[in-house]
C-alpha positions as a LaTeX table, in Angstrom:
\begin{tabular}{lrrr}
\hline
Residue & $x$ (\AA) & $y$ (\AA) & $z$ (\AA) \\
\hline
Met1 & 125.36 & 24.43 & 1.66 \\
Lys2 & 127.85 & 22.39 & 3.68 \\
His3 & 127.39 & 24.81 & 6.56 \\
Trp4 & 123.61 & 24.43 & 6.32 \\
Glu5 & 123.77 & 20.62 & 6.20 \\
Ser6 & 126.05 & 20.54 & 9.24 \\
Asn7 & 124.10 & 22.96 & 11.42 \\
Val8 & 120.40 & 22.58 & 10.60 \\
Ile9 & 118.15 & 19.92 & 12.13 \\
Pro10 & 115.11 & 19.51 & 9.84 \\
Glu11 & 112.66 & 19.13 & 12.74 \\
Thr12 & 113.89 & 22.00 & 14.94 \\
Gly13 & 115.96 & 24.34 & 12.77 \\
Trp14 & 119.43 & 25.77 & 13.47 \\
Lys15 & 121.54 & 24.13 & 16.16 \\
Ser16 & 122.65 & 27.51 & 17.51 \\
Ala17 & 122.05 & 31.22 & 17.02 \\
Glu18 & 125.72 & 31.63 & 16.10 \\
Ala19 & 125.40 & 29.16 & 13.22 \\
Ala20 & 122.27 & 30.93 & 11.93 \\
Ala21 & 123.99 & 34.32 & 12.12 \\
Glu22 & 127.01 & 33.01 & 10.21 \\
Ser23 & 124.78 & 31.66 & 7.45 \\
Glu24 & 122.98 & 35.00 & 7.27 \\
Arg25 & 126.25 & 36.93 & 7.05 \\
Val26 & 127.75 & 34.77 & 4.33 \\
Gly27 & 124.45 & 34.70 & 2.42 \\
Asp28 & 124.23 & 38.50 & 2.45 \\
Ala29 & 127.73 & 38.78 & 1.05 \\
Leu30 & 127.01 & 36.22 & $-1.70$ \\
Val31 & 123.83 & 38.00 & $-2.74$ \\
Ala32 & 125.60 & 41.38 & $-2.87$ \\
Asp33 & 128.45 & 39.96 & $-4.98$ \\
Leu34 & 126.01 & 38.23 & $-7.34$ \\
Arg35 & 124.05 & 41.41 & $-7.88$ \\
Val36 & 127.21 & 43.25 & $-8.91$ \\
Glu37 & 128.25 & 40.40 & $-11.21$ \\
Val38 & 124.97 & 40.23 & $-13.13$ \\
Ser39 & 123.81 & 43.86 & $-12.84$ \\
Gly40 & 124.19 & 44.41 & $-16.58$ \\
Phe41 & 121.64 & 41.82 & $-17.63$ \\
Ala42 & 119.70 & 40.42 & $-14.63$ \\
Glu43 & 118.11 & 41.24 & $-11.29$ \\
Val44 & 118.68 & 39.18 & $-8.14$ \\
Arg45 & 115.84 & 38.87 & $-5.69$ \\
Asp46 & 116.57 & 37.61 & $-2.17$ \\
Glu47 & 113.63 & 35.48 & $-1.03$ \\
Arg48 & 115.15 & 34.16 & 2.18 \\
Arg49 & 113.66 & 36.86 & 4.38 \\
Arg50 & 109.99 & 35.99 & 4.30 \\
Ala51 & 110.52 & 32.25 & 4.23 \\
Asp52 & 112.26 & 31.95 & 7.60 \\
Ser53 & 110.05 & 34.30 & 9.64 \\
Ser54 & 109.10 & 32.69 & 12.96 \\
Val55 & 106.03 & 34.85 & 13.49 \\
Asp56 & 102.74 & 33.12 & 12.81 \\
Ser57 & 100.60 & 35.87 & 11.33 \\
Asp58 & 98.33 & 36.06 & 8.32 \\
His59 & 98.94 & 39.78 & 7.90 \\
Met60 & 102.63 & 40.67 & 7.72 \\
Ile61 & 104.07 & 43.42 & 5.55 \\
Ser62 & 107.59 & 44.74 & 5.06 \\
Val63 & 108.11 & 48.50 & 4.99 \\
Phe64 & 111.28 & 50.19 & 3.80 \\
Val65 & 112.12 & 53.22 & 5.96 \\
Ser66 & 114.81 & 55.40 & 4.43 \\
Arg67 & 117.55 & 56.92 & 6.55 \\
Ala68 & 116.18 & 60.38 & 5.69 \\
Val69 & 113.16 & 59.62 & 7.91 \\
Phe70 & 115.39 & 58.98 & 10.93 \\
Val71 & 117.61 & 61.97 & 10.17 \\
Asp72 & 114.52 & 64.16 & 9.93 \\
Gly73 & 113.20 & 62.80 & 13.24 \\
Ser74 & 109.87 & 61.80 & 11.69 \\
Leu75 & 110.23 & 58.36 & 13.27 \\
Pro76 & 112.03 & 57.59 & 16.55 \\
Pro77 & 114.50 & 54.68 & 16.84 \\
Leu78 & 112.59 & 51.42 & 16.55 \\
Glu79 & 112.72 & 48.25 & 18.60 \\
Val80 & 111.20 & 44.84 & 18.02 \\
Gly81 & 107.84 & 44.75 & 19.79 \\
Asp82 & 106.98 & 48.42 & 19.23 \\
Val83 & 103.50 & 49.28 & 17.95 \\
Ile84 & 103.82 & 52.06 & 15.37 \\
Asn85 & 101.48 & 54.09 & 13.17 \\
Leu86 & 102.60 & 54.78 & 9.61 \\
Ser87 & 101.43 & 56.65 & 6.53 \\
Leu88 & 102.57 & 54.49 & 3.63 \\
Leu89 & 103.67 & 55.22 & 0.09 \\
Phe90 & 103.68 & 52.52 & $-2.58$ \\
Glu91 & 106.65 & 52.58 & $-4.97$ \\
Ser92 & 106.19 & 50.63 & $-8.19$ \\
Asp93 & 109.12 & 52.10 & $-10.13$ \\
Val94 & 111.90 & 50.37 & $-8.16$ \\
Ala95 & 113.94 & 47.37 & $-9.26$ \\
His96 & 112.51 & 44.02 & $-8.20$ \\
Ser97 & 115.84 & 43.19 & $-6.56$ \\
Asn98 & 115.50 & 46.03 & $-4.05$ \\
Ala99 & 114.83 & 45.22 & $-0.42$ \\
Gly100 & 111.15 & 44.95 & 0.45 \\
Val101 & 109.82 & 44.53 & $-3.11$ \\
Glu102 & 106.88 & 42.12 & $-3.29$ \\
Thr103 & 103.78 & 41.51 & $-5.38$ \\
Tyr104 & 100.55 & 42.46 & $-3.63$ \\
Arg105 & 96.91 & 41.78 & $-4.39$ \\
Val106 & 95.38 & 45.22 & $-3.93$ \\
Thr107 & 92.46 & 47.47 & $-4.78$ \\
Val108 & 93.38 & 50.72 & $-6.51$ \\
Arg109 & 91.12 & 53.76 & $-6.21$ \\
Pro110 & 91.73 & 57.23 & $-7.63$ \\
Glu111 & 91.94 & 60.17 & $-5.28$ \\
Tyr112 & 89.06 & 61.98 & $-6.90$ \\
Arg113 & 89.23 & 65.70 & $-7.66$ \\
Arg114 & 93.00 & 65.79 & $-7.25$ \\
Thr115 & 95.09 & 67.18 & $-10.07$ \\
Pro116 & 98.19 & 65.29 & $-11.30$ \\
Val117 & 101.77 & 66.32 & $-10.51$ \\
Leu118 & 104.95 & 66.22 & $-12.58$ \\
Asp119 & 107.70 & 63.75 & $-11.74$ \\
Arg120 & 111.43 & 64.36 & $-12.24$ \\
Glu121 & 111.17 & 63.50 & $-15.93$ \\
Asn122 & 108.18 & 65.85 & $-16.35$ \\
Phe123 & 105.69 & 63.01 & $-16.75$ \\
Leu124 & 102.23 & 63.36 & $-15.26$ \\
Gln125 & 101.54 & 61.35 & $-12.12$ \\
Trp126 & 97.99 & 60.95 & $-10.77$ \\
Pro127 & 97.41 & 60.19 & $-7.05$ \\
Phe128 & 95.75 & 56.89 & $-6.12$ \\
Gln129 & 95.00 & 54.95 & $-2.96$ \\
Val130 & 96.23 & 51.37 & $-2.84$ \\
Ala131 & 94.35 & 49.21 & $-0.30$ \\
Gly132 & 95.77 & 45.86 & 0.76 \\
Asp133 & 94.72 & 43.46 & 3.50 \\
Gly134 & 94.97 & 45.60 & 6.61 \\
Trp135 & 96.94 & 48.47 & 5.09 \\
Thr136 & 96.55 & 51.43 & 2.74 \\
Ala137 & 99.14 & 53.45 & 0.85 \\
Arg138 & 99.35 & 56.43 & $-1.48$ \\
Trp139 & 100.50 & 55.68 & $-5.04$ \\
Leu140 & 101.43 & 57.91 & $-7.95$ \\
His141 & 100.82 & 56.47 & $-11.42$ \\
His142 & 101.31 & 57.82 & $-14.94$ \\
Glu143 & 97.77 & 57.17 & $-16.19$ \\
Pro144 & 94.21 & 56.86 & $-14.84$ \\
Phe145 & 93.54 & 53.47 & $-13.30$ \\
Ala146 & 91.17 & 51.69 & $-10.90$ \\
Gly147 & 90.33 & 48.14 & $-9.92$ \\
Arg148 & 91.57 & 44.94 & $-8.30$ \\
Val149 & 95.04 & 43.98 & $-9.48$ \\
His150 & 98.36 & 42.34 & $-8.64$ \\
Leu151 & 100.86 & 45.15 & $-8.14$ \\
Ala152 & 104.61 & 44.71 & $-7.70$ \\
Gly153 & 106.43 & 47.28 & $-5.63$ \\
Arg154 & 107.68 & 48.35 & $-2.24$ \\
Leu155 & 105.94 & 49.92 & 0.73 \\
Thr156 & 107.82 & 52.90 & 2.12 \\
Leu157 & 107.15 & 55.56 & 4.70 \\
Asp158 & 105.38 & 58.64 & 3.39 \\
Phe159 & 106.33 & 62.06 & 4.74 \\
Val160 & 102.79 & 62.60 & 6.05 \\
Arg161 & 102.00 & 62.60 & 9.75 \\
Ala162 & 100.34 & 59.33 & 10.74 \\
Leu163 & 97.29 & 59.81 & 12.94 \\
Pro164 & 95.98 & 56.84 & 14.94 \\
Gly165 & 92.46 & 56.01 & 13.83 \\
His166 & 92.75 & 57.77 & 10.48 \\
Pro167 & 91.67 & 55.62 & 7.51 \\
Asp168 & 94.99 & 56.33 & 5.77 \\
Thr169 & 97.07 & 55.20 & 8.77 \\
Thr170 & 98.45 & 51.66 & 9.03 \\
Thr171 & 99.16 & 50.25 & 12.50 \\
Gly172 & 101.38 & 47.25 & 13.20 \\
Arg173 & 103.76 & 45.66 & 15.69 \\
Val174 & 107.45 & 45.53 & 14.76 \\
Arg175 & 108.50 & 41.89 & 14.39 \\
Arg176 & 111.83 & 42.25 & 12.66 \\
Leu177 & 114.37 & 44.96 & 11.91 \\
Gln178 & 116.91 & 44.63 & 9.13 \\
Leu179 & 119.60 & 47.04 & 8.06 \\
Val180 & 119.65 & 47.92 & 4.35 \\
Glu181 & 123.04 & 48.98 & 3.00 \\
Glu182 & 124.39 & 49.88 & $-0.39$ \\
Arg183 & 127.90 & 50.08 & $-1.77$ \\
Tyr184 & 129.30 & 53.52 & $-2.53$ \\
Glu185 & 132.42 & 54.42 & $-4.48$ \\
Ser186 & 134.48 & 57.59 & $-4.53$ \\
Thr187 & 134.25 & 59.67 & $-7.67$ \\
Ala188 & 135.34 & 63.13 & $-8.72$ \\
Ser189 & 132.00 & 64.49 & $-7.54$ \\
Gly190 & 132.02 & 62.66 & $-4.19$ \\
Arg191 & 130.63 & 59.29 & $-3.11$ \\
Asp192 & 128.15 & 57.75 & $-5.53$ \\
Arg193 & 125.99 & 54.69 & $-4.98$ \\
Val194 & 126.62 & 51.55 & $-7.01$ \\
Pro195 & 123.28 & 50.27 & $-8.39$ \\
Gly196 & 122.48 & 46.63 & $-7.67$ \\
Thr197 & 124.67 & 46.37 & $-4.56$ \\
Glu198 & 121.96 & 46.55 & $-1.91$ \\
Arg199 & 122.35 & 44.09 & 0.96 \\
Val200 & 120.21 & 43.30 & 3.99 \\
Ser201 & 121.33 & 42.11 & 7.43 \\
Glu202 & 119.69 & 41.52 & 10.80 \\
Leu203 & 119.58 & 44.53 & 13.11 \\
Asn204 & 119.37 & 44.25 & 16.87 \\
His205 & 120.89 & 47.03 & 18.92 \\
Glu206 & 121.01 & 44.84 & 22.03 \\
Ser207 & 123.40 & 42.33 & 20.50 \\
Asp208 & 124.96 & 44.07 & 17.49 \\
His209 & 128.05 & 46.19 & 18.01 \\
Tyr210 & 126.76 & 48.48 & 15.27 \\
Trp211 & 123.52 & 50.35 & 15.56 \\
Pro212 & 123.11 & 52.99 & 12.85 \\
Asn213 & 123.74 & 56.57 & 13.83 \\
Trp214 & 121.82 & 58.08 & 10.95 \\
Lys215 & 123.26 & 61.56 & 11.40 \\
Asn216 & 126.88 & 60.41 & 11.42 \\
Leu217 & 127.23 & 57.85 & 8.64 \\
Pro218 & 130.59 & 56.17 & 7.98 \\
Val219 & 132.49 & 57.64 & 5.03 \\
Thr220 & 135.39 & 55.19 & 4.93 \\
Glu221 & 133.37 & 51.97 & 4.70 \\
Pro222 & 132.48 & 50.65 & 1.23 \\
Phe223 & 128.87 & 50.06 & 2.33 \\
Ser224 & 126.69 & 52.77 & 3.88 \\
Pro225 & 123.25 & 52.30 & 5.46 \\
Thr226 & 120.36 & 53.53 & 3.32 \\
Gly227 & 117.51 & 52.57 & 5.62 \\
Met228 & 115.71 & 49.81 & 7.49 \\
Leu229 & 113.41 & 47.03 & 6.42 \\
Val230 & 110.68 & 46.78 & 9.07 \\
Asp231 & 108.45 & 43.70 & 9.25 \\
Leu232 & 105.06 & 44.68 & 10.66 \\
Asp233 & 102.48 & 42.32 & 12.16 \\
Leu234 & 99.10 & 43.87 & 11.39 \\
Asp235 & 97.21 & 41.41 & 13.60 \\
Asp236 & 98.99 & 41.84 & 16.93 \\
Val237 & 97.96 & 45.42 & 17.69 \\
Pro238 & 95.93 & 46.88 & 20.57 \\
Val239 & 92.20 & 47.16 & 20.03 \\
Ala240 & 91.30 & 50.71 & 19.08 \\
Pro241 & 89.85 & 52.43 & 22.13 \\
Gly242 & 86.15 & 53.10 & 21.98 \\
Ser243 & 86.21 & 55.54 & 24.86 \\
Phe244 & 85.56 & 59.25 & 24.67 \\
Asp245 & 88.50 & 61.17 & 23.16 \\
Ala246 & 88.25 & 64.74 & 24.41 \\
Gly247 & 89.28 & 67.26 & 21.77 \\
Ala248 & 87.68 & 70.67 & 22.44 \\
Leu249 & 85.75 & 72.26 & 25.28 \\
Ala250 & 84.09 & 75.42 & 26.54 \\
Val251 & 83.01 & 76.62 & 29.98 \\
Cys252 & 80.20 & 78.93 & 31.07 \\
Gly253 & 79.51 & 79.15 & 34.78 \\
Ser254 & 79.02 & 75.63 & 36.13 \\
Asp255 & 78.54 & 74.15 & 32.65 \\
Val256 & 81.42 & 72.44 & 30.86 \\
Trp257 & 80.83 & 71.24 & 27.28 \\
Val258 & 83.36 & 68.79 & 25.80 \\
Met259 & 83.43 & 67.56 & 22.18 \\
Asp260 & 85.05 & 64.32 & 21.04 \\
Arg261 & 88.06 & 64.82 & 18.77 \\
Thr262 & 86.44 & 63.13 & 15.76 \\
Asn263 & 83.19 & 61.42 & 16.72 \\
Pro264 & 79.87 & 63.31 & 17.00 \\
Val265 & 79.71 & 62.88 & 20.77 \\
Leu266 & 79.18 & 65.81 & 23.14 \\
Ile267 & 79.54 & 65.57 & 26.91 \\
His268 & 78.05 & 68.04 & 29.38 \\
Ile269 & 79.58 & 68.29 & 32.86 \\
Asp270 & 77.40 & 70.05 & 35.41 \\
Thr271 & 79.81 & 71.06 & 38.17 \\
Ala272 & 77.15 & 72.57 & 40.47 \\
Pro273 & 75.88 & 69.39 & 42.17 \\
Arg274 & 78.07 & 67.04 & 44.16 \\
Pro275 & 78.99 & 64.66 & 42.72 \\
Arg276 & 79.19 & 66.23 & 39.27 \\
Arg277 & 76.48 & 65.25 & 36.81 \\
Val278 & 77.86 & 63.98 & 33.48 \\
Thr279 & 75.61 & 63.56 & 30.42 \\
Glu280 & 76.56 & 62.22 & 27.00 \\
Tyr281 & 74.79 & 63.27 & 23.78 \\
Leu282 & 75.10 & 61.44 & 20.46 \\
Leu283 & 74.67 & 64.14 & 17.82 \\
Pro284 & 73.49 & 63.74 & 14.20 \\
Leu285 & 76.76 & 65.16 & 12.84 \\
Ala286 & 79.50 & 63.84 & 10.58 \\
Ile287 & 82.47 & 61.83 & 11.82 \\
Glu288 & 85.39 & 64.16 & 11.22 \\
Pro289 & 88.84 & 62.90 & 10.17 \\
Pro290 & 91.20 & 62.88 & 13.16 \\
Thr291 & 93.86 & 65.54 & 13.55 \\
Thr292 & 96.60 & 65.99 & 16.08 \\
Met293 & 94.46 & 68.17 & 18.37 \\
Trp294 & 90.80 & 69.00 & 17.63 \\
Thr295 & 88.50 & 69.00 & 14.62 \\
Arg296 & 85.65 & 71.13 & 15.97 \\
Arg297 & 85.35 & 74.11 & 18.29 \\
Val298 & 82.86 & 74.57 & 21.12 \\
His299 & 81.56 & 77.92 & 22.41 \\
Ala300 & 79.38 & 77.98 & 25.52 \\
Asp301 & 76.77 & 80.38 & 26.83 \\
Arg302 & 74.15 & 80.17 & 29.56 \\
Asp303 & 71.59 & 78.50 & 27.26 \\
Gly304 & 73.81 & 75.82 & 25.71 \\
Cys305 & 76.67 & 75.83 & 23.24 \\
Trp306 & 77.75 & 76.30 & 19.63 \\
Ile307 & 79.64 & 73.60 & 17.73 \\
Thr308 & 81.59 & 74.81 & 14.73 \\
Val309 & 83.75 & 73.32 & 12.00 \\
Gly310 & 85.07 & 74.70 & 8.72 \\
Asp311 & 81.81 & 74.29 & 6.80 \\
Glu312 & 79.19 & 74.00 & 9.51 \\
Val313 & 77.75 & 75.95 & 12.45 \\
Val314 & 75.44 & 74.06 & 14.82 \\
Arg315 & 73.44 & 75.35 & 17.76 \\
Cys316 & 72.75 & 73.15 & 20.80 \\
Ser317 & 70.07 & 74.64 & 23.07 \\
Arg318 & 69.42 & 73.10 & 26.46 \\
Asp319 & 65.79 & 72.15 & 27.06 \\
Gly320 & 66.20 & 70.36 & 30.40 \\
Pro321 & 68.73 & 68.59 & 32.63 \\
Ala322 & 69.39 & 65.94 & 29.95 \\
Glu323 & 67.73 & 67.30 & 26.80 \\
Leu324 & 69.13 & 69.30 & 23.89 \\
Thr325 & 67.64 & 70.77 & 20.74 \\
Leu326 & 70.11 & 70.76 & 17.87 \\
Gln327 & 69.78 & 72.93 & 14.78 \\
Arg328 & 72.20 & 73.29 & 11.91 \\
Val329 & 72.33 & 77.05 & 11.48 \\
Ser330 & 74.71 & 77.24 & 8.53 \\
Thr331 & 76.46 & 74.97 & 6.08 \\
Asp332 & 79.02 & 77.71 & 5.58 \\
Gly333 & 81.91 & 78.48 & 7.88 \\
Gly334 & 85.41 & 79.84 & 7.98 \\
Asp335 & 88.93 & 79.35 & 9.21 \\
Asp336 & 88.13 & 80.19 & 12.84 \\
Thr337 & 85.27 & 80.96 & 15.20 \\
Val338 & 85.33 & 83.05 & 18.35 \\
Glu339 & 82.78 & 84.08 & 21.01 \\
Leu340 & 82.87 & 87.72 & 22.02 \\
Asp341 & 80.36 & 89.48 & 24.31 \\
Ser342 & 77.94 & 86.54 & 23.88 \\
Arg343 & 78.17 & 86.96 & 20.08 \\
Leu344 & 79.59 & 84.30 & 17.77 \\
Phe345 & 81.90 & 85.44 & 14.98 \\
Val346 & 83.19 & 83.45 & 12.01 \\
Leu347 & 86.59 & 84.58 & 10.72 \\
Thr348 & 88.23 & 83.87 & 7.38 \\
Tyr349 & 91.79 & 84.55 & 6.29 \\
Pro350 & 91.69 & 84.81 & 2.49 \\
Gly351 & 95.11 & 86.43 & 2.17 \\
Leu352 & 97.32 & 83.70 & 3.61 \\
Ala353 & 100.65 & 83.34 & 1.81 \\
Thr354 & 99.95 & 79.63 & 1.26 \\
Gln355 & 96.54 & 77.96 & 1.16 \\
Leu356 & 95.73 & 74.26 & 0.96 \\
Ser357 & 93.19 & 72.97 & $-1.53$ \\
Asp358 & 91.85 & 69.42 & $-1.78$ \\
Arg359 & 91.91 & 69.71 & $-5.53$ \\
Tyr360 & 95.14 & 71.63 & $-6.20$ \\
Gly361 & 97.23 & 71.12 & $-3.07$ \\
Ala362 & 99.31 & 74.08 & $-1.89$ \\
Leu363 & 98.37 & 77.41 & $-3.48$ \\
Arg364 & 100.17 & 80.69 & $-3.12$ \\
Gly365 & 97.90 & 83.42 & $-1.80$ \\
Ala366 & 97.70 & 87.04 & $-2.79$ \\
Gly367 & 99.62 & 88.23 & 0.25 \\
Pro368 & 98.48 & 89.71 & 3.59 \\
Asp369 & 94.93 & 90.97 & 3.73 \\
Ser370 & 92.48 & 92.11 & 6.37 \\
Val371 & 90.56 & 89.42 & 8.23 \\
His372 & 87.00 & 88.97 & 7.01 \\
Ala373 & 84.48 & 88.53 & 9.80 \\
Arg374 & 80.83 & 87.51 & 9.92 \\
Glu375 & 78.48 & 87.23 & 12.86 \\
Val376 & 75.98 & 84.41 & 13.39 \\
Val377 & 72.60 & 86.13 & 13.70 \\
Gly378 & 69.66 & 83.76 & 13.75 \\
Asp379 & 70.18 & 81.46 & 10.80 \\
Glu380 & 72.44 & 83.75 & 8.80 \\
Leu381 & 76.08 & 84.85 & 8.70 \\
Ile382 & 76.02 & 88.66 & 8.59 \\
Pro383 & 79.17 & 90.49 & 7.39 \\
Val384 & 80.84 & 92.62 & 10.07 \\
Thr385 & 82.27 & 95.97 & 9.00 \\
Asp386 & 83.03 & 97.51 & 12.38 \\
Val387 & 86.84 & 97.66 & 12.48 \\
Pro388 & 87.26 & 97.68 & 16.31 \\
Thr389 & 84.98 & 94.63 & 16.63 \\
Ile390 & 86.94 & 92.79 & 13.95 \\
Ala391 & 90.19 & 93.63 & 15.72 \\
Arg392 & 88.89 & 92.36 & 19.07 \\
Ala393 & 87.59 & 89.14 & 17.50 \\
Arg394 & 90.89 & 88.60 & 15.75 \\
Ala395 & 92.85 & 89.18 & 18.97 \\
Arg396 & 90.60 & 86.81 & 20.91 \\
Ala397 & 90.99 & 84.10 & 18.25 \\
Ser398 & 94.79 & 84.36 & 18.30 \\
Asp399 & 94.83 & 83.95 & 22.11 \\
Glu400 & 92.38 & 81.06 & 22.37 \\
Arg401 & 92.92 & 77.34 & 22.00 \\
Ala402 & 89.94 & 75.12 & 21.33 \\
Asn403 & 91.02 & 72.58 & 23.95 \\
Ile404 & 91.67 & 75.01 & 26.85 \\
Ala405 & 89.10 & 77.10 & 28.72 \\
Ser406 & 89.47 & 79.22 & 31.86 \\
Thr407 & 87.00 & 80.69 & 34.29 \\
Pro408 & 88.12 & 84.20 & 35.21 \\
Glu409 & 86.08 & 84.34 & 38.39 \\
Gly410 & 87.65 & 81.24 & 39.92 \\
Gly411 & 90.99 & 81.00 & 38.18 \\
Thr412 & 90.20 & 77.45 & 37.06 \\
Thr413 & 91.61 & 76.01 & 33.83 \\
Trp414 & 89.99 & 73.12 & 31.98 \\
Thr415 & 91.93 & 71.16 & 29.33 \\
Ala416 & 90.80 & 68.55 & 26.80 \\
Ala417 & 93.60 & 66.34 & 25.50 \\
Gly418 & 92.18 & 62.85 & 25.14 \\
Arg419 & 90.94 & 63.17 & 28.70 \\
Val420 & 89.57 & 66.14 & 30.64 \\
Thr421 & 91.70 & 67.75 & 33.33 \\
Val422 & 91.06 & 70.69 & 35.63 \\
Glu423 & 93.55 & 72.89 & 37.45 \\
His424 & 92.52 & 75.30 & 40.19 \\
Ala425 & 94.53 & 78.44 & 40.83 \\
Gly426 & 97.75 & 77.58 & 42.60 \\
Gly427 & 96.96 & 73.87 & 42.75 \\
Pro428 & 97.86 & 70.73 & 40.81 \\
Ser429 & 95.77 & 69.49 & 37.90 \\
His430 & 93.72 & 66.34 & 38.14 \\
Thr431 & 91.71 & 64.22 & 35.70 \\
Ile432 & 87.93 & 64.42 & 35.69 \\
Asp433 & 86.22 & 61.03 & 35.89 \\
Leu434 & 83.57 & 60.98 & 33.13 \\
His435 & 81.96 & 57.83 & 34.56 \\
Pro436 & 79.27 & 57.14 & 35.36 \\
Arg437 & 77.43 & 59.22 & 32.80 \\
Ser438 & 73.90 & 59.12 & 31.51 \\
Arg439 & 72.72 & 59.29 & 27.90 \\
Gly440 & 70.93 & 62.52 & 27.06 \\
Arg441 & 68.12 & 63.07 & 24.60 \\
Val442 & 68.61 & 65.08 & 21.39 \\
Arg443 & 65.83 & 66.75 & 19.44 \\
Trp444 & 67.02 & 67.52 & 15.94 \\
Ile445 & 65.27 & 70.30 & 14.02 \\
His446 & 65.12 & 69.66 & 10.27 \\
Pro447 & 64.80 & 72.91 & 8.35 \\
Asp448 & 62.34 & 72.94 & 5.48 \\
Ala449 & 64.21 & 73.69 & 2.27 \\
Arg450 & 61.34 & 76.03 & 1.31 \\
Ser451 & 61.10 & 77.78 & 4.66 \\
Gly452 & 63.59 & 80.52 & 3.81 \\
Leu453 & 66.25 & 79.21 & 6.19 \\
Arg454 & 68.54 & 78.55 & 3.24 \\
Val455 & 70.03 & 75.46 & 4.89 \\
Asp456 & 69.93 & 72.24 & 2.92 \\
Glu457 & 68.18 & 69.42 & 4.69 \\
Ile458 & 70.50 & 66.57 & 5.63 \\
Ser459 & 68.56 & 63.38 & 6.32 \\
Ile460 & 69.39 & 60.50 & 8.63 \\
Gly461 & 70.51 & 57.83 & 6.19 \\
Ser462 & 67.04 & 56.91 & 4.97 \\
Ser463 & 66.87 & 54.61 & 1.98 \\
Asp464 & 63.20 & 55.36 & 1.26 \\
Gln465 & 62.39 & 56.74 & $-2.16$ \\
Pro466 & 61.32 & 60.41 & $-2.31$ \\
Thr467 & 57.54 & 60.81 & $-1.99$ \\
Gly468 & 57.22 & 64.48 & $-2.88$ \\
Lys469 & 55.91 & 65.25 & 0.59 \\
Leu470 & 57.25 & 68.10 & 2.64 \\
Pro471 & 60.14 & 67.16 & 4.96 \\
Ile472 & 59.37 & 66.52 & 8.61 \\
Ala473 & 59.77 & 69.67 & 10.62 \\
Ser474 & 61.58 & 68.01 & 13.49 \\
Ser475 & 62.55 & 64.62 & 14.86 \\
Glu476 & 63.84 & 63.13 & 18.06 \\
Arg477 & 66.68 & 60.71 & 18.47 \\
\hline
\end{tabular}
């Protein structure tokens, strides 16, 4: 207190950075000693951290990142000012004295159709989503629950890949880095942590002589780093780009078809005229969750293209220079699609050693099995029994990537990876300018549920009550 009274000016704060650092160092030591002293009957919560933050933001959160994340390489070394994307986990079963523990006003929603898991004590834990102001996190809880509630706990990094733009991804700018350490003592079994000894100190690799080397931790020091406390500003982040995000493509002659990674936007590049003609089509399809590469596949032929995803096959037929007719051929699909001799095949791999289920998670398969193949014929998926054809389709699928297409006649390679690039044989690659581009016209054929097409009608968000009339045969958008 004497140090504070001698070095703090009420109107401006600390007289010097050295005086502030000394107060921080002594305060950390006092808190750590107090926690050890009262660990048998009380918890000590350090509330200095949030009170003295100099960042003016209405949306700041603290995230504890364990050293295992840095050892694993899941997150690169951080610096103040970095913008990072995180998948968060909410921990409610930690002591309130632990670094980063706060009480949040959140909305809790169950992850429907997901079975519970067993924790280390063999208690059931159901998965939930916790939504705060500008962030979301996964939470495991011992009983069914839902609603708006105050929840005490700590935000930590989940071992799930964070994808920019995904609803479960939280984006923020690093405003503060603090080192979290805990005291360890030598025992007959090795070095064991001492509960209640956690301490937090400022971390700045530009000025500190010690920057944690997570793979070579000190074994002689009484305190060892257990992780970082990262303060994230959820307001000061770049605006999400609204531009086209190229994810998959296909080429046939002078026609290049490119699908957005997640949004239902298709671009056609006609390379015959000079300059190229670029047309954009907004399709009546679902917005797919983003992945690291592509979510749909595109297969081109001289009359248009096919767009496929795990549970949907769509045909886009070209009617004119800027007109398409779209028809949903099947609401069934598979693990992969491949074009062979102007025929479209849907492949499934039912014998994988491990399969992922939305309801049950990872499932062990029945072992290796032959690839099942079906061919898209009209509006049906017809089983393929010809062994050589199945083998060729399987070989083609293993060689192809949805975001790379080559033209054998010209030795040109097209690539979709956020942007579209082209590389001619023996030459350097260059980016294709997709501007200016015109908006094309899409005619969407609605199948009649009683027409024998066996494809359920999917309407365009109409809120009108059913009238009992037959569905419209087609519409234009």
